XYZ file of C-alpha atoms in Angstrom:
588
model
C 142.056 10.616 167.354
C 138.488 10.398 166.454
C 136.257 8.100 168.635
C 134.865 4.634 166.543
C 130.174 4.999 166.261
C 127.782 3.406 167.868
C 125.680 1.056 166.343
C 122.676 -0.575 167.630
C 121.381 -3.202 165.453
C 118.151 -4.435 167.537
C 115.934 -7.283 164.897
C 112.626 -7.789 166.563
C 111.804 -10.296 163.413
C 114.224 -10.527 161.814
C 113.726 -11.793 157.906
C 117.477 -11.978 157.008
C 120.067 -14.049 158.920
C 121.908 -11.617 160.028
C 122.728 -7.795 159.080
C 126.249 -6.666 159.896
C 128.935 -3.524 158.795
C 132.117 -4.351 157.257
C 134.496 -1.674 155.742
C 137.566 0.576 157.478
C 136.671 1.802 161.120
C 132.991 0.546 160.523
C 131.982 3.746 158.919
C 130.113 2.833 156.062
C 127.894 -0.168 156.894
C 126.604 -2.409 153.415
C 124.022 -6.124 154.037
C 125.392 -8.654 153.087
C 122.381 -8.912 150.542
C 120.032 -6.505 148.340
C 116.227 -5.446 149.591
C 113.750 -5.845 147.042
C 111.568 -2.372 145.791
C 113.286 -0.553 149.150
C 111.964 2.852 150.134
C 114.975 5.836 149.182
C 116.617 7.507 151.986
C 116.785 11.060 150.608
C 120.448 11.419 150.192
C 121.636 13.990 153.596
C 124.234 14.586 155.859
C 122.792 14.151 159.361
C 124.600 16.202 162.292
C 121.950 16.525 164.468
C 117.940 15.644 166.162
C 117.118 12.329 166.107
C 114.960 11.467 162.678
C 113.547 8.092 162.016
C 112.791 6.809 158.423
C 110.370 3.912 158.717
C 108.555 1.856 155.624
C 106.138 -1.507 156.430
C 108.590 -3.190 153.454
C 112.323 -2.497 153.122
C 114.912 0.700 153.472
C 117.637 1.673 151.275
C 120.421 4.409 152.259
C 123.462 4.835 149.890
C 124.656 9.160 150.315
C 123.386 9.404 153.521
C 125.719 10.789 156.694
C 125.226 10.450 159.901
C 127.709 12.646 162.585
C 127.682 15.100 164.906
C 125.280 14.705 167.983
C 122.555 12.602 165.782
C 120.945 9.585 166.394
C 118.969 8.463 163.692
C 117.160 5.577 163.765
C 116.144 3.426 160.555
C 112.422 1.009 160.967
C 111.103 -1.468 158.425
C 109.345 -3.974 158.016
C 111.345 -6.736 155.847
C 115.202 -5.763 155.841
C 117.628 -2.645 155.644
C 120.499 -1.741 153.062
C 123.215 0.432 153.586
C 124.769 1.222 149.715
C 128.179 3.301 149.160
C 127.960 6.312 150.652
C 125.860 5.656 154.098
C 128.419 7.343 156.316
C 128.366 6.945 159.964
C 130.574 8.366 162.445
C 131.222 9.861 165.572
C 133.516 13.401 164.895
C 133.730 15.142 167.855
C 130.308 13.761 169.681
C 128.595 10.351 170.095
C 126.371 9.377 167.050
C 124.302 6.621 167.903
C 122.891 5.147 164.915
C 120.050 2.182 165.155
C 118.636 -0.152 162.730
C 115.126 -2.216 163.277
C 114.304 -4.671 160.704
C 110.636 -5.765 162.582
C 107.713 -6.942 160.941
C 104.852 -4.824 160.423
C 101.350 -5.837 162.766
C 99.049 -7.923 161.397
C 94.925 -7.432 161.861
C 93.537 -10.572 162.798
C 90.250 -11.472 162.912
C 86.689 -9.891 163.622
C 84.211 -10.870 165.082
C 81.303 -11.306 164.640
C 82.727 -10.855 161.135
C 79.297 -10.829 159.223
C 75.658 -10.451 159.779
C 72.598 -7.419 160.305
C 70.866 -4.954 163.039
C 70.591 -1.972 164.964
C 73.483 -2.161 167.323
C 76.254 -5.074 168.097
C 79.428 -5.571 170.300
C 81.876 -5.721 167.949
C 85.976 -7.132 168.641
C 88.413 -6.272 166.740
C 91.908 -8.453 167.069
C 95.580 -6.722 166.129
C 98.564 -8.281 166.732
C 102.549 -7.678 166.954
C 105.548 -10.064 166.431
C 107.385 -8.038 169.662
C 103.936 -8.389 171.630
C 101.193 -6.691 172.160
C 102.669 -3.810 174.050
C 104.236 -2.790 170.465
C 100.818 -2.038 169.158
C 99.938 1.808 169.430
C 96.155 2.276 167.776
C 93.411 0.776 165.983
C 91.194 1.768 163.641
C 88.195 -0.069 162.311
C 85.941 1.437 159.820
C 82.524 0.821 158.505
C 81.609 2.314 155.344
C 81.507 1.246 151.823
C 85.115 2.157 150.881
C 88.234 3.263 153.293
C 86.985 6.716 153.698
C 86.312 8.142 156.889
C 83.706 10.236 155.593
C 80.392 9.432 156.029
C 81.108 6.355 157.854
C 81.298 5.173 161.494
C 84.475 5.598 161.847
C 86.076 3.953 165.418
C 89.681 4.397 166.731
C 91.261 3.236 169.887
C 94.618 4.734 171.578
C 95.951 1.953 173.736
C 98.598 3.978 175.140
C 95.705 6.625 176.624
C 93.337 3.782 176.881
C 91.009 6.308 175.281
C 87.789 5.512 172.371
C 87.035 7.609 169.968
C 84.649 8.162 166.691
C 85.165 10.525 164.224
C 83.071 13.228 162.992
C 80.752 12.956 159.519
C 83.541 14.494 157.972
C 86.134 12.210 159.355
C 88.259 14.527 160.547
C 87.926 15.576 163.425
C 87.847 12.551 166.726
C 84.756 13.150 169.554
C 84.483 11.683 172.618
C 87.699 10.710 174.210
C 86.520 8.105 177.296
C 87.275 5.031 179.004
C 86.239 1.335 177.497
C 83.671 0.041 180.160
C 83.085 3.778 181.920
C 79.685 5.923 181.187
C 80.539 7.756 177.955
C 79.428 7.483 174.509
C 79.538 9.536 171.301
C 77.652 10.117 168.135
C 77.392 11.158 164.752
C 74.791 10.790 162.126
C 75.337 6.910 161.313
C 76.609 5.318 164.460
C 76.517 5.690 168.401
C 80.069 4.136 170.310
C 79.506 3.042 174.453
C 81.987 3.165 176.482
C 79.268 0.614 178.787
C 79.630 -2.801 177.369
C 83.582 -2.247 175.499
C 86.839 -3.541 176.614
C 89.983 -3.762 176.382
C 91.863 -7.321 176.563
C 95.334 -8.486 175.704
C 97.267 -12.119 174.895
C 101.022 -12.345 174.138
C 101.412 -10.644 171.483
C 97.694 -9.613 170.424
C 95.380 -7.363 171.470
C 91.570 -7.276 171.147
C 89.304 -4.359 171.226
C 85.346 -4.757 171.620
C 83.097 -1.452 170.882
C 79.714 -1.508 171.611
C 78.270 -0.013 168.558
C 74.348 1.106 167.729
C 74.163 2.466 164.047
C 71.324 4.645 162.691
C 68.700 3.166 160.975
C 69.390 5.776 158.397
C 72.598 3.965 157.197
C 71.170 0.993 156.451
C 72.528 -1.312 153.834
C 75.302 -3.375 153.567
C 78.898 -2.201 154.862
C 82.523 -3.388 155.147
C 84.669 -3.980 158.646
C 87.705 -2.856 157.707
C 91.146 -2.739 160.110
C 93.861 -0.726 160.300
C 96.873 -0.971 162.773
C 99.904 0.786 163.849
C 102.667 -0.197 166.153
C 105.340 1.530 168.028
C 107.272 2.363 165.402
C 105.517 3.453 162.595
C 105.057 0.256 160.639
C 101.039 -0.439 159.963
C 98.722 -3.118 158.531
C 97.302 -1.050 155.933
C 93.326 -1.589 155.250
C 92.017 -5.054 155.574
C 87.975 -5.563 154.519
C 87.803 -8.350 157.932
C 83.932 -9.128 157.197
C 80.230 -7.482 156.128
C 77.937 -5.325 158.267
C 74.100 -5.139 157.270
C 72.822 -1.786 159.168
C 69.001 -3.390 159.204
C 66.183 -3.742 161.245
C 63.570 -2.003 162.882
C 63.321 1.069 164.289
C 65.610 1.686 167.706
C 65.605 4.501 170.297
C 67.229 5.349 172.941
C 65.780 5.651 176.841
C 68.135 7.556 179.172
C 67.411 7.399 183.179
C 68.645 9.684 185.591
C 67.772 10.116 189.110
C 67.253 13.355 191.248
C 69.266 14.743 192.644
C 72.040 12.887 192.761
C 73.089 10.203 194.576
C 69.821 10.043 195.804
C 68.747 6.648 194.666
C 68.913 4.524 191.385
C 66.915 3.043 188.534
C 66.819 -0.239 186.849
C 67.482 -0.188 183.586
C 70.292 1.723 184.361
C 70.145 4.268 181.281
C 72.905 7.191 181.401
C 73.874 7.455 178.347
C 71.144 5.386 176.949
C 70.308 2.180 176.040
C 68.262 1.426 172.765
C 64.930 -0.246 172.762
C 63.446 -1.569 169.651
C 60.153 1.361 168.279
C 56.965 0.274 170.305
C 58.550 -1.675 172.901
C 57.247 -1.294 176.570
C 60.371 -1.055 179.095
C 59.649 -0.796 183.058
C 61.443 1.495 185.488
C 62.377 0.044 189.123
C 63.611 3.594 191.206
C 65.370 2.647 194.607
C 65.723 4.862 196.791
C 69.189 5.632 199.010
C 70.244 5.111 202.581
C 68.735 8.742 204.013
C 65.892 9.246 201.033
C 62.734 8.397 199.856
C 61.422 8.031 196.318
C 58.775 11.278 195.902
C 57.773 9.961 192.074
C 58.326 9.766 188.446
C 59.394 12.745 185.580
C 58.598 11.588 182.054
C 57.236 8.265 182.082
C 53.384 7.214 180.360
C 52.253 5.556 183.677
C 53.469 4.366 187.110
C 52.410 2.110 189.881
C 54.633 2.904 193.395
C 57.742 2.824 192.797
C 57.732 1.095 189.573
C 57.077 3.347 185.651
C 56.067 2.349 181.789
C 57.143 3.949 178.813
C 56.713 2.878 175.326
C 59.338 3.379 173.131
C 57.727 4.952 170.378
C 60.930 7.973 170.552
C 63.449 8.700 171.694
C 62.496 9.031 175.740
C 64.409 10.513 179.509
C 62.931 9.485 182.593
C 64.061 10.802 186.251
C 63.749 9.200 189.089
C 62.656 11.753 192.002
C 63.885 11.602 195.435
C 63.137 13.573 198.532
C 65.465 13.401 201.655
C 63.617 10.802 204.011
C 62.888 12.426 207.633
C 65.781 12.195 210.541
C 66.183 9.451 213.024
C 68.628 9.642 216.006
C 69.800 6.307 217.006
C 72.318 7.054 219.301
C 74.354 10.006 220.855
C 78.196 10.057 222.682
C 79.378 11.009 224.662
C 75.855 11.349 227.122
C 77.581 14.573 229.100
C 80.375 17.378 228.824
C 80.840 20.428 229.473
C 80.897 23.400 226.328
C 82.569 22.745 223.958
C 82.882 19.104 223.860
C 81.983 17.577 220.964
C 79.179 15.154 220.623
C 78.767 12.014 217.823
C 74.844 11.861 217.059
C 74.434 8.698 214.877
C 70.355 7.661 212.572
C 69.595 7.933 209.702
C 67.974 10.831 207.097
C 70.654 13.483 208.898
C 71.348 15.026 205.205
C 74.168 16.922 204.144
C 73.224 19.549 206.441
C 70.892 20.865 209.249
C 71.237 22.470 212.622
C 71.301 20.785 215.897
C 70.344 21.771 219.607
C 70.635 21.047 222.617
C 67.388 21.258 224.946
C 66.853 24.657 222.828
C 70.311 26.272 222.728
C 71.757 26.362 218.909
C 75.182 24.307 218.796
C 77.264 26.803 217.044
C 80.250 24.760 216.068
C 79.444 21.245 213.685
C 82.859 19.761 213.259
C 81.013 17.075 210.125
C 77.620 16.406 208.992
C 76.643 12.846 206.892
C 73.638 11.420 205.819
C 74.137 8.892 209.038
C 76.942 10.721 211.538
C 76.935 14.650 213.284
C 79.072 15.839 215.878
C 78.483 18.413 217.400
C 79.799 20.560 220.021
C 78.125 21.466 223.008
C 77.132 25.316 222.778
C 78.239 28.183 225.271
C 75.128 28.284 227.271
C 73.717 25.490 227.147
C 71.463 23.066 229.783
C 71.341 19.713 230.343
C 68.241 18.263 228.744
C 67.085 16.393 224.787
C 69.498 17.576 221.680
C 67.642 18.090 218.817
C 68.964 17.511 215.378
C 66.522 19.943 212.361
C 67.170 19.353 208.116
C 65.531 19.609 204.916
C 62.063 20.832 206.798
C 62.615 17.975 209.461
C 63.160 17.997 213.419
C 63.602 15.200 215.053
C 65.042 14.653 218.711
C 67.082 12.169 221.163
C 63.828 11.587 223.490
C 65.687 8.377 225.242
C 68.247 10.710 226.988
C 68.862 13.448 227.973
C 72.127 15.353 227.468
C 74.010 16.051 231.428
C 75.946 19.606 230.706
C 78.343 19.408 233.114
C 79.458 22.602 235.079
C 82.119 24.702 233.838
C 85.294 26.142 236.692
C 87.676 28.704 236.546
C 90.360 28.570 239.288
C 92.999 31.447 239.209
C 96.597 31.118 241.318
C 97.888 32.967 242.957
C 94.751 34.119 244.422
C 95.630 37.684 245.918
C 99.101 39.819 245.080
C 101.031 43.208 246.505
C 103.248 45.296 243.861
C 105.115 47.701 243.901
C 106.365 49.701 240.802
C 106.667 48.710 237.761
C 107.020 45.294 239.420
C 105.127 41.902 237.234
C 103.276 38.759 238.526
C 102.777 36.000 236.996
C 99.018 34.546 236.528
C 97.596 30.598 235.741
C 94.389 29.878 235.172
C 93.233 26.013 235.645
C 90.076 24.801 234.110
C 87.394 22.011 235.409
C 84.669 20.585 233.332
C 85.587 20.657 229.883
C 89.045 19.452 228.095
C 89.352 23.252 226.784
C 91.734 25.012 229.103
C 91.638 28.232 227.308
C 90.758 31.375 228.928
C 90.329 35.305 228.529
C 92.108 37.310 230.783
C 90.866 41.265 231.704
C 91.809 43.300 234.632
C 88.848 46.302 236.527
C 89.154 49.140 236.786
C 91.528 49.519 233.909
C 93.907 52.064 234.082
C 98.099 52.068 233.314
C 98.662 48.271 234.648
C 97.739 45.576 232.059
C 97.807 41.851 231.559
C 98.874 39.821 228.882
C 97.602 37.321 226.896
C 99.031 34.925 228.790
C 98.299 36.433 232.267
C 101.015 38.019 233.379
C 99.978 41.235 235.158
C 102.231 44.771 234.795
C 101.932 47.408 237.311
C 102.804 50.501 236.125
C 105.943 52.986 236.464
C 104.487 55.153 239.359
C 101.550 54.192 242.177
C 100.731 57.375 244.047
C 98.316 55.414 246.043
C 98.050 52.032 247.761
C 95.076 50.524 244.458
C 92.800 47.445 244.388
C 92.786 45.474 240.980
C 90.655 42.788 240.077
C 92.474 40.327 237.887
C 89.731 38.095 235.647
C 89.707 34.499 233.607
C 86.880 34.184 231.536
C 86.459 30.567 230.225
C 86.912 30.222 226.101
C 84.795 27.276 226.698
C 81.589 28.605 228.840
C 81.807 32.699 229.606
C 79.611 32.610 231.871
C 82.339 30.240 234.212
C 85.529 33.245 235.683
C 87.939 32.966 238.240
C 89.336 35.752 239.651
C 92.761 36.621 242.060
C 93.129 40.113 243.849
C 96.440 42.465 243.549
C 97.598 45.317 245.856
C 99.187 48.401 244.344
C 101.038 49.113 247.129
C 103.090 52.872 246.453
C 106.984 53.571 247.171
C 107.197 52.941 251.346
C 108.531 56.473 252.832
C 111.851 56.086 254.250
C 112.942 59.079 257.348
C 116.944 59.313 256.748
C 118.007 62.554 259.175
C 116.679 65.057 260.965
C 118.358 68.524 260.752
C 117.695 68.616 264.735
C 117.129 65.581 267.608
C 115.797 67.325 270.171
C 114.328 70.392 270.773
C 111.393 71.821 273.028
C 107.640 72.760 272.860
C 107.311 74.929 269.213
C 110.713 74.454 268.166
C 110.881 73.652 264.383
C 112.877 71.461 262.060
C 113.229 69.636 258.933
C 112.999 66.065 258.221
C 114.577 64.606 254.693
C 114.325 61.014 253.569
C 112.289 59.738 250.577
C 109.149 58.706 248.902
C 107.324 60.699 250.820
C 105.312 61.867 248.297
C 103.744 64.929 246.294
C 100.926 65.585 248.802
C 100.856 66.142 251.840
C 100.203 63.242 254.802
C 101.167 63.265 258.481
C 104.219 63.320 260.780
C 103.333 62.041 264.181
C 105.790 61.321 267.667
C 104.513 58.530 269.678
C 106.041 57.005 272.812
C 105.014 60.592 274.725
C 103.183 60.482 278.183
C 99.936 61.189 276.875
C 99.872 59.205 273.660
C 100.944 60.346 270.025
C 101.192 63.566 269.342
C 101.322 64.935 265.783
C 103.238 67.297 264.655
C 102.646 70.825 262.694
C 103.720 70.353 258.662
C 104.759 73.635 257.899
C 106.269 72.614 254.312
C 106.235 68.825 252.562
C 108.177 68.816 249.348
C 107.297 69.036 246.130
C 109.967 65.775 245.295
C 108.776 64.626 248.403
C 112.205 63.913 250.004
C 111.721 66.326 253.100
C 109.318 67.941 255.518
C 109.559 71.061 257.655
C 107.286 70.464 260.639
C 107.253 72.469 264.128
C 106.034 70.867 267.517
C 103.515 71.841 269.132
C 103.380 73.696 272.511
C 101.606 72.054 275.131
C 103.195 68.804 273.389
C 105.017 66.833 276.691
C 108.847 66.355 277.473
C 110.709 62.582 276.704
C 111.651 60.752 274.252
C 109.581 59.936 271.332
C 109.854 58.276 267.931
C 108.814 60.573 264.754
C 107.618 58.467 261.670
C 105.712 59.701 258.785
C 102.739 58.998 256.964
C 102.160 59.903 253.384
C 98.630 60.839 252.070
C 98.870 57.061 250.527
C 98.693 55.796 254.009
C 102.054 54.604 253.642
C 103.747 54.663 257.261
C 108.044 55.555 257.037
C 109.833 54.132 259.178
C 110.649 55.351 263.174
C 113.403 58.249 264.055
C 113.821 59.226 267.925
C 113.376 62.895 268.621
C 113.665 64.507 272.320
C 111.335 66.881 273.692
C 113.534 69.080 275.926
C 113.705 72.147 277.015
C 116.447 73.144 275.569
C 117.159 73.298 271.648
C 119.337 70.296 271.181
C 122.488 70.728 267.553
C 122.834 68.545 264.645
C 126.009 69.049 263.568
């Protein structure tokens, strides 16, 4: 079963009372009446694509077959005739056939329709029965015949809202600028300007006003032609709407400019050129912008202060020159702060760049700079004093008030720590006197220990001797502000586990067993005897730090005592009982 095709019949302004279709399954469509002098659509089969056939008057289709996925549009200004042999069949895919009966656009008027001179704003008005939104292109032509060559040939695109002027050959469009802008386009016959040009719409009508200046060499009476196209491609055709006589006194163009850009303005303002009659004297006034002062004209015949004069005996170009006005500081905020504090400096004449100093110390960071406001940060090393600003070869300072630089302090917590082998300690830093809490961490002396960027200290895996290390936090805002803490790196504590003899006479030798005695020889002491402590004689201190062979000195008094080991790192062990006796004791 085949699906019937979709037919869209859009009669925007029907001149025939009805556009209707007949025959079985709507496969053949015929209008109720025949069209007068229609343009024949070529006989063909259209199975794909979206072709459009249009004619300002009428279309006739007989041997045309629309099928497959084709989407075909017929557009005519008066009527469309579908004769025998026209087919629109959906087949296996949607088929769309549009028949639009649309009245072509019309050329309404030109204003002024006649006159004479070398320059004039002209307004061309066109209309469409479907509303101004259906109008797409407007063409205006000044020439003695409908030819774009050697003419003033103007084009406006409504969709792009751009104005163009054809070159001398009439084949290349130049310009492309918005109505009301400073753009312009010229050929040997005329110049069109964005300034003084506008577009207006109302109901069915579109009016385009263009500021036109003719070249004196284009003199004589010219016909004013108008042509417009709508969105469907229907058009008015070239219509003569009036005449214009290009005549009058010779005119010259005055172009005005300012230097630097943004430094000021001129009156009159003619960046794209203003036309004046030959021999006219034009007065030009220069007005500086905020932060600038007028320094003189380039290209005038004479001047007095900020007013210059030119006589228009040729095309002229005048530049008003400005220089940055001396800077003046009117205020600072805040009036105190630590290193890194942003300070807003307000005033006039700051230009677009420069330097700021705090009591003679140059600010290294400028957050923003405009002619009236500068934001600079208090630099490291700055002292309380006057803020100065330099720009454009000028220097000024704010004498009304000094800027107070507040002190920055750094405190490290904890203040001290004792760590053994491989242990860690997290340190924190508190910075006062500035909103910038960032610090950098360092240790001294350097060694196998380290501290991270976040303040985590890690002791080495082996500690041979007691070692003090200083941890320092330095303020990023002010490098001279620091705080510190002390880390004591402590070797492992020696431990006596047992003695090979629990007692023995003077000059007896025995072995002390344990751990962490260190590889370097320390000392062994017996305490608690009459007459005070005695140092035992070290016979052997093992390299593996777990045994020591000692001998009791001969003059050691008898009695019960305690033996302990002190390492070469000056760390004492636990105490173990030993009795100096008259006879040997055995430890089984």
